[in-house]
PDB file of C-alpha atoms in Angstrom:
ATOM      1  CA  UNK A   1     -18.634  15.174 -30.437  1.00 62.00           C
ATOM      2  CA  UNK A   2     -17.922  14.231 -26.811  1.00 88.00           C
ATOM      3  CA  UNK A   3     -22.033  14.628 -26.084  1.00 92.00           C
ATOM      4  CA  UNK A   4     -23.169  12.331 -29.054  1.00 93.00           C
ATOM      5  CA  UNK A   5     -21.032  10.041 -28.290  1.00 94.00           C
ATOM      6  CA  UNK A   6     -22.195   9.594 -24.861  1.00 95.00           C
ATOM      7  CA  UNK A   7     -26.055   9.946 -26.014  1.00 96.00           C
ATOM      8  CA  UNK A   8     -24.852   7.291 -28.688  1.00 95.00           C
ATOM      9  CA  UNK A   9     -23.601   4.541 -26.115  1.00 96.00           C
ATOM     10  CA  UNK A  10     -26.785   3.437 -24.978  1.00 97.00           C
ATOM     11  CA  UNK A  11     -25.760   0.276 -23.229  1.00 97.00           C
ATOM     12  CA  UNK A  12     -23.394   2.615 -20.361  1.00 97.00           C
ATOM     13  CA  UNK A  13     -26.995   4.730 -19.462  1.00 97.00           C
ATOM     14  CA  UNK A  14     -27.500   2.946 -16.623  1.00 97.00           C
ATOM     15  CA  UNK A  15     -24.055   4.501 -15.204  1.00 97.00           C
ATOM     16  CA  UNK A  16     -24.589   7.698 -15.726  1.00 96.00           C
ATOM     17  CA  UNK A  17     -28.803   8.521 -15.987  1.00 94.00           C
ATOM     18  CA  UNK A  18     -30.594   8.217 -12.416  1.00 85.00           C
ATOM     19  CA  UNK A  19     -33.837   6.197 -14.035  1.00 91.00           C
ATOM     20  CA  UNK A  20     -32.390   3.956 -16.351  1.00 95.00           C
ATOM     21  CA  UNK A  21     -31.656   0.725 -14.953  1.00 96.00           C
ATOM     22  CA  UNK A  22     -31.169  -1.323 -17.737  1.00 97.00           C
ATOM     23  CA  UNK A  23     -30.397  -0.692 -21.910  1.00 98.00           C
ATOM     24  CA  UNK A  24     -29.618  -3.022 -24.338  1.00 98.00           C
ATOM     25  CA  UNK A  25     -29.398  -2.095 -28.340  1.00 98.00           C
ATOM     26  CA  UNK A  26     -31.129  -5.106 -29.970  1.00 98.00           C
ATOM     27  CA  UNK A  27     -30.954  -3.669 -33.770  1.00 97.00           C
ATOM     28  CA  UNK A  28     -28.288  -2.297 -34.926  1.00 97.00           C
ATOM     29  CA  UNK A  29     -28.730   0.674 -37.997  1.00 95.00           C
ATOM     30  CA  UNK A  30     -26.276  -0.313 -41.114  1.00 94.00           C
ATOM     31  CA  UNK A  31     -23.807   2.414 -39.474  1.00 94.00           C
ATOM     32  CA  UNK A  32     -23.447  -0.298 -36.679  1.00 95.00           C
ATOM     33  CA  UNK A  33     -25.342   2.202 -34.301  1.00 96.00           C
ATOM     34  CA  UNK A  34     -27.984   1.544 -32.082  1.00 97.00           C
ATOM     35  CA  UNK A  35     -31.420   0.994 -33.966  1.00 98.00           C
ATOM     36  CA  UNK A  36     -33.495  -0.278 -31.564  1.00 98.00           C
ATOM     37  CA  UNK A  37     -32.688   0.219 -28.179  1.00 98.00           C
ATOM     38  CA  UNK A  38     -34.334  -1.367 -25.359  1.00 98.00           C
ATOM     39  CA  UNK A  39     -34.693   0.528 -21.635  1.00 97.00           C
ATOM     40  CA  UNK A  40     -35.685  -0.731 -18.771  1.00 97.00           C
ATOM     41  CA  UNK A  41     -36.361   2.784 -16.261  1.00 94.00           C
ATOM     42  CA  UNK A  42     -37.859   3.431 -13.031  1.00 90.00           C
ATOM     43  CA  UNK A  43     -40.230   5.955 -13.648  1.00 76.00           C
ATOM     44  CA  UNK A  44     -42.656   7.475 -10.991  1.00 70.00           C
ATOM     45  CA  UNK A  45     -42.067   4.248  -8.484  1.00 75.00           C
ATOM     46  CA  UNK A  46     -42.263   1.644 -10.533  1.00 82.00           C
ATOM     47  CA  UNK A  47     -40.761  -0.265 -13.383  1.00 91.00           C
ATOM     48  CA  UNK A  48     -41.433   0.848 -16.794  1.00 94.00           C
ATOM     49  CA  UNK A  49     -39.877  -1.066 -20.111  1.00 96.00           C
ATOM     50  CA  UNK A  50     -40.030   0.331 -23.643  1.00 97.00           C
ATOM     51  CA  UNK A  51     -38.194   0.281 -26.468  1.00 98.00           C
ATOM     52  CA  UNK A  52     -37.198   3.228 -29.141  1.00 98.00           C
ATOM     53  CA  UNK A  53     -36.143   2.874 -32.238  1.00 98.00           C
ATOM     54  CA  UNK A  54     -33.438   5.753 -33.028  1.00 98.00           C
ATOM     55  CA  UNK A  55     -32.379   7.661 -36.082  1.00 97.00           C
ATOM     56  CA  UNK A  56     -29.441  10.091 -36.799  1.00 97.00           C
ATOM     57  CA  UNK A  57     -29.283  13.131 -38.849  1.00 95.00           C
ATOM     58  CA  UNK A  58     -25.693  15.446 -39.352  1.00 91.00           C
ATOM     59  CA  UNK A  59     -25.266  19.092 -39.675  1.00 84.00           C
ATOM     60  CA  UNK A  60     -26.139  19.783 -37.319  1.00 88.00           C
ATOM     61  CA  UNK A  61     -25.444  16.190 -35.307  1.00 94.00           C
ATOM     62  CA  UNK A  62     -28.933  14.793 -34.490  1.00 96.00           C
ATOM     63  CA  UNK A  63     -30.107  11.850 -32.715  1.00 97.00           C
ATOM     64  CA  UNK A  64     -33.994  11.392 -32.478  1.00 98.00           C
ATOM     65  CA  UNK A  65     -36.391   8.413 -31.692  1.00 98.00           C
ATOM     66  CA  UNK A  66     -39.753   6.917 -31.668  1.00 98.00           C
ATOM     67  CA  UNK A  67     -41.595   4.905 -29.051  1.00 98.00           C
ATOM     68  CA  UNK A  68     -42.055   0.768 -30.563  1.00 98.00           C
ATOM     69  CA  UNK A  69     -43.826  -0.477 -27.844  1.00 97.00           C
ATOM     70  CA  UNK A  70     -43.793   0.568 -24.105  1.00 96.00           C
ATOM     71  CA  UNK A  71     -45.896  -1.195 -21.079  1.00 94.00           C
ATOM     72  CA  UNK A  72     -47.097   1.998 -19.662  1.00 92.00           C
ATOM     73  CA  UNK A  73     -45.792   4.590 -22.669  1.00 93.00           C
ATOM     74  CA  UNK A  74     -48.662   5.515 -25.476  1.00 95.00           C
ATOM     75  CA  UNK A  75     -45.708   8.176 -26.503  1.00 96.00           C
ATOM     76  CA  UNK A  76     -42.029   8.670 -25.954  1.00 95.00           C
ATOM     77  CA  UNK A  77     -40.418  10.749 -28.633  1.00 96.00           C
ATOM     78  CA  UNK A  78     -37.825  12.920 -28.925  1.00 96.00           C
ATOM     79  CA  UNK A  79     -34.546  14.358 -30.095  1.00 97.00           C
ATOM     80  CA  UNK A  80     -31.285  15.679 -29.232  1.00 96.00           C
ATOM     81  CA  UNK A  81     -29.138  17.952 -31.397  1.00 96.00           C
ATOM     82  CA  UNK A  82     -25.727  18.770 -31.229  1.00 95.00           C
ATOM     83  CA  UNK A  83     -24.239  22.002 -32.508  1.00 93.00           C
ATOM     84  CA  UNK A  84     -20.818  23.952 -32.393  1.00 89.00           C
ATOM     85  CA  UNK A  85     -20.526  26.784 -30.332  1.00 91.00           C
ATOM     86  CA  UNK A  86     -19.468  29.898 -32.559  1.00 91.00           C
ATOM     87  CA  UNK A  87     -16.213  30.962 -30.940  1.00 92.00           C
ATOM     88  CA  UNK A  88     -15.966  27.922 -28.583  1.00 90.00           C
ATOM     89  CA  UNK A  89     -14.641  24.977 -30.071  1.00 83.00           C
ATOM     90  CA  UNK A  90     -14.524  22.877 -27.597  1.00 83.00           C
ATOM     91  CA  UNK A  91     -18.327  23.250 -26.706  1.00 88.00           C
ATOM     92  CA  UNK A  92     -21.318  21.742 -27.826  1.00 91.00           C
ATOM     93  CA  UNK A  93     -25.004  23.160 -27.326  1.00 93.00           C
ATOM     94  CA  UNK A  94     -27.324  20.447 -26.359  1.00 94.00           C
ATOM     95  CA  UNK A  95     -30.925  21.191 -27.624  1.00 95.00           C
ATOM     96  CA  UNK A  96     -33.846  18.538 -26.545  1.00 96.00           C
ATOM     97  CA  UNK A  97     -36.966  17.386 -26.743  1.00 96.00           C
ATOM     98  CA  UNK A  98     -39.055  14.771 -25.468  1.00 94.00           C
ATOM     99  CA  UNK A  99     -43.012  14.407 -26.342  1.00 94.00           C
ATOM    100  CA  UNK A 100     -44.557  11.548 -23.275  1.00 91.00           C
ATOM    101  CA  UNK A 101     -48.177  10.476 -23.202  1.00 91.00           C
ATOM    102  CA  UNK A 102     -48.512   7.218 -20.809  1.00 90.00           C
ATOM    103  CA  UNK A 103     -51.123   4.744 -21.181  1.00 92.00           C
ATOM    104  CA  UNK A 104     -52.891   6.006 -17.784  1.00 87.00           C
ATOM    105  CA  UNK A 105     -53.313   9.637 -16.501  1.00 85.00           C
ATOM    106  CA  UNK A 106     -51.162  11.506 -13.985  1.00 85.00           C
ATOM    107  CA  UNK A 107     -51.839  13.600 -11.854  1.00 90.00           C
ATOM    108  CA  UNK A 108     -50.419  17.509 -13.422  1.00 90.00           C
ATOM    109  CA  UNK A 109     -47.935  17.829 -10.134  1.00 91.00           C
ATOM    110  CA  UNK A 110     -46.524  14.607 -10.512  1.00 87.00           C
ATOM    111  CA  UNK A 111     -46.233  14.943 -14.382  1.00 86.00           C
ATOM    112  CA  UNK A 112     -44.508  17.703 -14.003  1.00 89.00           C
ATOM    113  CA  UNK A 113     -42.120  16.567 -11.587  1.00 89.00           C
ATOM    114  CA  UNK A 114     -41.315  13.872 -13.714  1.00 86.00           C
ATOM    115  CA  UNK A 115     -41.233  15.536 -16.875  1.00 88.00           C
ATOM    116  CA  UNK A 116     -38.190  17.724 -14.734  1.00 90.00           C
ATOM    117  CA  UNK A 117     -36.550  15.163 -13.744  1.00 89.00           C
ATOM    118  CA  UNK A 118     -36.127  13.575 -17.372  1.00 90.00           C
ATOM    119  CA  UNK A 119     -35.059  17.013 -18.477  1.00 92.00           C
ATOM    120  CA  UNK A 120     -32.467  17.571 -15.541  1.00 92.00           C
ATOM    121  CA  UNK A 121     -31.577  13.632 -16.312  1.00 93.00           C
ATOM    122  CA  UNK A 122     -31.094  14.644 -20.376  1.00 93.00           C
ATOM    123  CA  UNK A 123     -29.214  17.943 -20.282  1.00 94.00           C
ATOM    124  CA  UNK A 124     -27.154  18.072 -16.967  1.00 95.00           C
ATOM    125  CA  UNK A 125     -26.486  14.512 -16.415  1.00 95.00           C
ATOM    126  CA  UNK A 126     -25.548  14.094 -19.691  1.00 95.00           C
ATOM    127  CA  UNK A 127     -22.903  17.376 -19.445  1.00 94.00           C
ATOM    128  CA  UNK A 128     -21.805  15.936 -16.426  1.00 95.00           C
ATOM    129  CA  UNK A 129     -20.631  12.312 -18.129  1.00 95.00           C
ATOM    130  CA  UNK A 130     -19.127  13.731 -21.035  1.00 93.00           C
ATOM    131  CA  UNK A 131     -16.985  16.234 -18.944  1.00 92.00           C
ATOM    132  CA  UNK A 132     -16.389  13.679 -16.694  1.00 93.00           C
ATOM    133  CA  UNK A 133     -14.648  11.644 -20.087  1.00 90.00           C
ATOM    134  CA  UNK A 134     -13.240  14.532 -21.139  1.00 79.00           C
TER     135      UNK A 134
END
């Protein structure tokens, strides 16, 4: 559970993923989890704010969300999910997935590049902090 819970704390991002300067849950789901979550990220040199709204599923563990309203975002959706390793208990595999359409075209280099960077950001930042808690 060590993952989740670090993809659950939203408002400790900032410490741990490159982009995201600032997060701040402003709805809370009826669990007392973050429902709406809002980010403030630098994204391709300059400042980008948006704000998700999240849901969680179980069996496997699953958090996923949808794009409310973003100033440069059309689309930003996406999920995690958590699963056991067989024969590994004290492993998780991390799957993810993030769908992005912005408001104005990129360039296909510097898409990419970004797109990488949000993937390296997800999966081996996110390893990183929750080893790092142990």
């Amino acid at each position: 559970g060590n993952c989740f819970d670090v993809a659950l704390d939203f408002e400790r991002y900032p410490e741990w993923a490159a982009d995201i300067k600032e997060s701040r849950v402003v709805v809370l789901d009826d669990e007392g989890r973050g429902g709406e979550v809002e980010f403030r990220a630098a994204a391709m040199g300059r400042s980008s704010s948006y704000r998700l709204r999240d849901n969680y599923g179980s069996n496997p563990l699953r958090l996923s969300w949808r794009l409310v309203h973003g100033d440069l975002e059309r689309t930003l959706d996406g999920e995690y999910v958590f699963a056991p390793v067989d024969g590994d208990p004290g492993s998780t595999a991390v799957s993810y997935e993030l769908t992005v359409e912005l408001k104005v075209p990129l360039p296909g280099f510097v898409r990419r590049r970004a797109e990488a960077k949000i993937i390296h950001t997800a999966l081996d930042d996110l390893k990183r902090r929750a080893e790092a808690l142990g």
